[in-house]
PDB file of C-alpha atoms in Angstrom:
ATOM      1  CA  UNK N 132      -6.438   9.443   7.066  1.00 64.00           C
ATOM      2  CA  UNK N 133      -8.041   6.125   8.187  1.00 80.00           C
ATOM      3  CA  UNK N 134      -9.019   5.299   4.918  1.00 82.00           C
ATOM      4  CA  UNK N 135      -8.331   1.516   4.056  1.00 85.00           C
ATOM      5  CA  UNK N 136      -8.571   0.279   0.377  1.00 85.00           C
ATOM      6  CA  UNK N 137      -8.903  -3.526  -0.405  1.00 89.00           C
ATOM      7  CA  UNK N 138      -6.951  -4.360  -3.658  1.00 88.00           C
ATOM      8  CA  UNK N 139      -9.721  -4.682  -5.850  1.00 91.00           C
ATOM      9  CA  UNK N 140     -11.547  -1.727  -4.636  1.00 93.00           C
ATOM     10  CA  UNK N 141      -8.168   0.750  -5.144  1.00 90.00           C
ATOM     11  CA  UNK N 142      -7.908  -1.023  -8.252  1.00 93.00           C
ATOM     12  CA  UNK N 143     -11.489   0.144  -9.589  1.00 95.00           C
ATOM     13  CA  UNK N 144     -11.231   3.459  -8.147  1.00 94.00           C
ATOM     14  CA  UNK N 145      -7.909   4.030 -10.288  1.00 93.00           C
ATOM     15  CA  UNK N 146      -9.282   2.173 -13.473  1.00 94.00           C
ATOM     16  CA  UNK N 147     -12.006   5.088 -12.909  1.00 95.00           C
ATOM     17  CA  UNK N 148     -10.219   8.143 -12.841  1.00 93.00           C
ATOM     18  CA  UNK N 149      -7.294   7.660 -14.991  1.00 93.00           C
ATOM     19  CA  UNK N 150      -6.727  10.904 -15.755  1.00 92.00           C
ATOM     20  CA  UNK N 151      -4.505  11.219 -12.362  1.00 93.00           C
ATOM     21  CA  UNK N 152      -2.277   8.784 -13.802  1.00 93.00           C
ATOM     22  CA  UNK N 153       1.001  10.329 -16.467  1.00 91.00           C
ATOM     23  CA  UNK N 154      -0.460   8.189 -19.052  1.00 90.00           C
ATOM     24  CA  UNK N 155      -3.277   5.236 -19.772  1.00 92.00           C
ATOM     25  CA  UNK N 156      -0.339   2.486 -19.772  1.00 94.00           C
ATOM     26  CA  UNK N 157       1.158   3.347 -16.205  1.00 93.00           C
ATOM     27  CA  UNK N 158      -2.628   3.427 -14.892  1.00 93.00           C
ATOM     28  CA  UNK N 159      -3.467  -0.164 -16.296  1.00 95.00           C
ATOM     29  CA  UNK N 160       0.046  -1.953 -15.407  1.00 93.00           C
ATOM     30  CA  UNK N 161      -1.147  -0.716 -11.246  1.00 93.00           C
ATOM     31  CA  UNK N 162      -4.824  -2.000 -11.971  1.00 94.00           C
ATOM     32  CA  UNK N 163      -3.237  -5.011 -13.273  1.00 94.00           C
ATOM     33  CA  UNK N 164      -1.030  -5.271 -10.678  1.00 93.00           C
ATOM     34  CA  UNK N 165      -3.715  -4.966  -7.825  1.00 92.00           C
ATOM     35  CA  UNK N 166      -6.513  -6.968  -9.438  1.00 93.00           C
ATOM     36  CA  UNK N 167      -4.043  -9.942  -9.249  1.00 93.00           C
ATOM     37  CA  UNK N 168      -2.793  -8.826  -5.579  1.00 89.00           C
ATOM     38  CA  UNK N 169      -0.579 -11.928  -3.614  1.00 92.00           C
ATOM     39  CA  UNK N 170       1.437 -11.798  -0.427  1.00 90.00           C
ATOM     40  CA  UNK N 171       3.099 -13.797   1.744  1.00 92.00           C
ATOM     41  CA  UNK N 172       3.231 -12.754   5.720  1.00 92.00           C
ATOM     42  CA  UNK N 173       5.887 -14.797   7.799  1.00 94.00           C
ATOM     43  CA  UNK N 174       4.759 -14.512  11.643  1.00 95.00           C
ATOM     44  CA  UNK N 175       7.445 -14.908  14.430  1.00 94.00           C
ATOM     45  CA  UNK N 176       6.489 -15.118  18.534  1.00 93.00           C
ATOM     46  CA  UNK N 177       8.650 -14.970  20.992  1.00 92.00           C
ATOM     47  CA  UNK N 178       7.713 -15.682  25.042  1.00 92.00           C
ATOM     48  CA  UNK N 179       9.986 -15.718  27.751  1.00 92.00           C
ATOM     49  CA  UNK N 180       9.519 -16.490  31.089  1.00 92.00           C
ATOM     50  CA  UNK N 181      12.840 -15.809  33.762  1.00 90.00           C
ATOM     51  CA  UNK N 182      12.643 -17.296  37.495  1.00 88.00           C
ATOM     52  CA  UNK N 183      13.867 -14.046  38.124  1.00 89.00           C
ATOM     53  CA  UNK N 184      10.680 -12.260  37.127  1.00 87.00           C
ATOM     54  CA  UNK N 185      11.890 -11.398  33.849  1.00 91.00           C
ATOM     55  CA  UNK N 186       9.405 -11.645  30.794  1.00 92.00           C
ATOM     56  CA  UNK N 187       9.452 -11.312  27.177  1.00 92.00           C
ATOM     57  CA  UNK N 188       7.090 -11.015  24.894  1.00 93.00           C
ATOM     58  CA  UNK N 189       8.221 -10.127  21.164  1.00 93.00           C
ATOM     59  CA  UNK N 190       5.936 -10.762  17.982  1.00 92.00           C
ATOM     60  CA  UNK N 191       6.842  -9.422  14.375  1.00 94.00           C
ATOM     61  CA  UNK N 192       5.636  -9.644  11.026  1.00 92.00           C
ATOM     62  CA  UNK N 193       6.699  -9.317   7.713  1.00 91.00           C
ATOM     63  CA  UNK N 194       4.451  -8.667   4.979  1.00 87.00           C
ATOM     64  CA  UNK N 195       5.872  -9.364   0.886  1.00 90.00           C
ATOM     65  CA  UNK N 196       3.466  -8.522  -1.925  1.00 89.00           C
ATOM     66  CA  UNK N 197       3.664  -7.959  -5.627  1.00 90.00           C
ATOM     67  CA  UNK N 198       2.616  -4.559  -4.920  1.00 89.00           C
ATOM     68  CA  UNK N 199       4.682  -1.904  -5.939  1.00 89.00           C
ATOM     69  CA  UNK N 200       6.106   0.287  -2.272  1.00 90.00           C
ATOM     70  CA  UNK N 201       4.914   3.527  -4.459  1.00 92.00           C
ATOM     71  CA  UNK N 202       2.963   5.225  -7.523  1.00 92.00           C
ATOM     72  CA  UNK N 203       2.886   8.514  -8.771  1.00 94.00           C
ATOM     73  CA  UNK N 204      -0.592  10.784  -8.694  1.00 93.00           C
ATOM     74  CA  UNK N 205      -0.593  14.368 -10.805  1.00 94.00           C
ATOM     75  CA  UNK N 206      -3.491  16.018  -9.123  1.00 93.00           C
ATOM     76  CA  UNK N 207      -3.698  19.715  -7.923  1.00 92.00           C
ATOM     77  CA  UNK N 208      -2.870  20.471  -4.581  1.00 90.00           C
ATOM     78  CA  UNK N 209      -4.683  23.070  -4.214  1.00 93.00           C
ATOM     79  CA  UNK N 210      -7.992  24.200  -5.607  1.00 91.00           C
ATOM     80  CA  UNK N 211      -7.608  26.161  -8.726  1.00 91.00           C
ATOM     81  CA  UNK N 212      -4.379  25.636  -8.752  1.00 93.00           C
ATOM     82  CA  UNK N 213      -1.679  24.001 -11.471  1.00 94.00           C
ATOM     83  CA  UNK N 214      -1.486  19.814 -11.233  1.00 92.00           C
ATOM     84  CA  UNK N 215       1.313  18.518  -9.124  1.00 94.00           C
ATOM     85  CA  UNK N 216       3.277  14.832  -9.806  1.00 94.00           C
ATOM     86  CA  UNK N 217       3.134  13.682  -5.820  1.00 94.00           C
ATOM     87  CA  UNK N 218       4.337  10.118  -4.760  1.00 95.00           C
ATOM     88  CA  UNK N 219       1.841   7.892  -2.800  1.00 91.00           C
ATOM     89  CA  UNK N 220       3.674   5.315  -0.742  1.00 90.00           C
ATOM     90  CA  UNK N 221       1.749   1.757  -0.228  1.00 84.00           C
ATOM     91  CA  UNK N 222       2.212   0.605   3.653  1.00 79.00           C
ATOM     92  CA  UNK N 223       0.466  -2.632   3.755  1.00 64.00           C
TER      93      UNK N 223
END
């Protein structure tokens, strides 16, 4: 979805509803860990200009945080159906 989550707002939202964590210790550790959220983004640009016509433009970015890549949910999939462990993958 488009759904974007600041930090401390995920971090709420989990502290909240705990019970889709394996146990109360795994759910605090990723509160913890997003209530005290830090990253470092190193920014690179690259322009180019040949007499020939040529041109280059190349930008990238590369985002480090102390947020772990992935957590584990155990929620059903389905309505009335049995709770699955599913992996959610952080893409920040």
């Amino acid at each position: 979805t488009s759904k974007t989550w600041e930090p401390v707002q995920l971090s709420k939202f989990f502290k909240m509803n705990r019970a889709f964590f394996k146990d109360a210790q795994y759910n605090m550790e990723l509160v913890t860990v997003l209530k005290n959220f830090k990253a470092s983004i190193d920014s690179k640009v690259e322009n180019s200009r040949q007499d020939n016509g040529s041109r280059t433009d190349n930008y990238s970015q590369v985002v480090n945080s102390n947020l772990p890549a992935s957590f584990n949910l155990i929620v059903p999939i389905f309505k009335g159906r049995p709770a699955e462990e599913i992996e959610v993958e952080i893409i920040a």
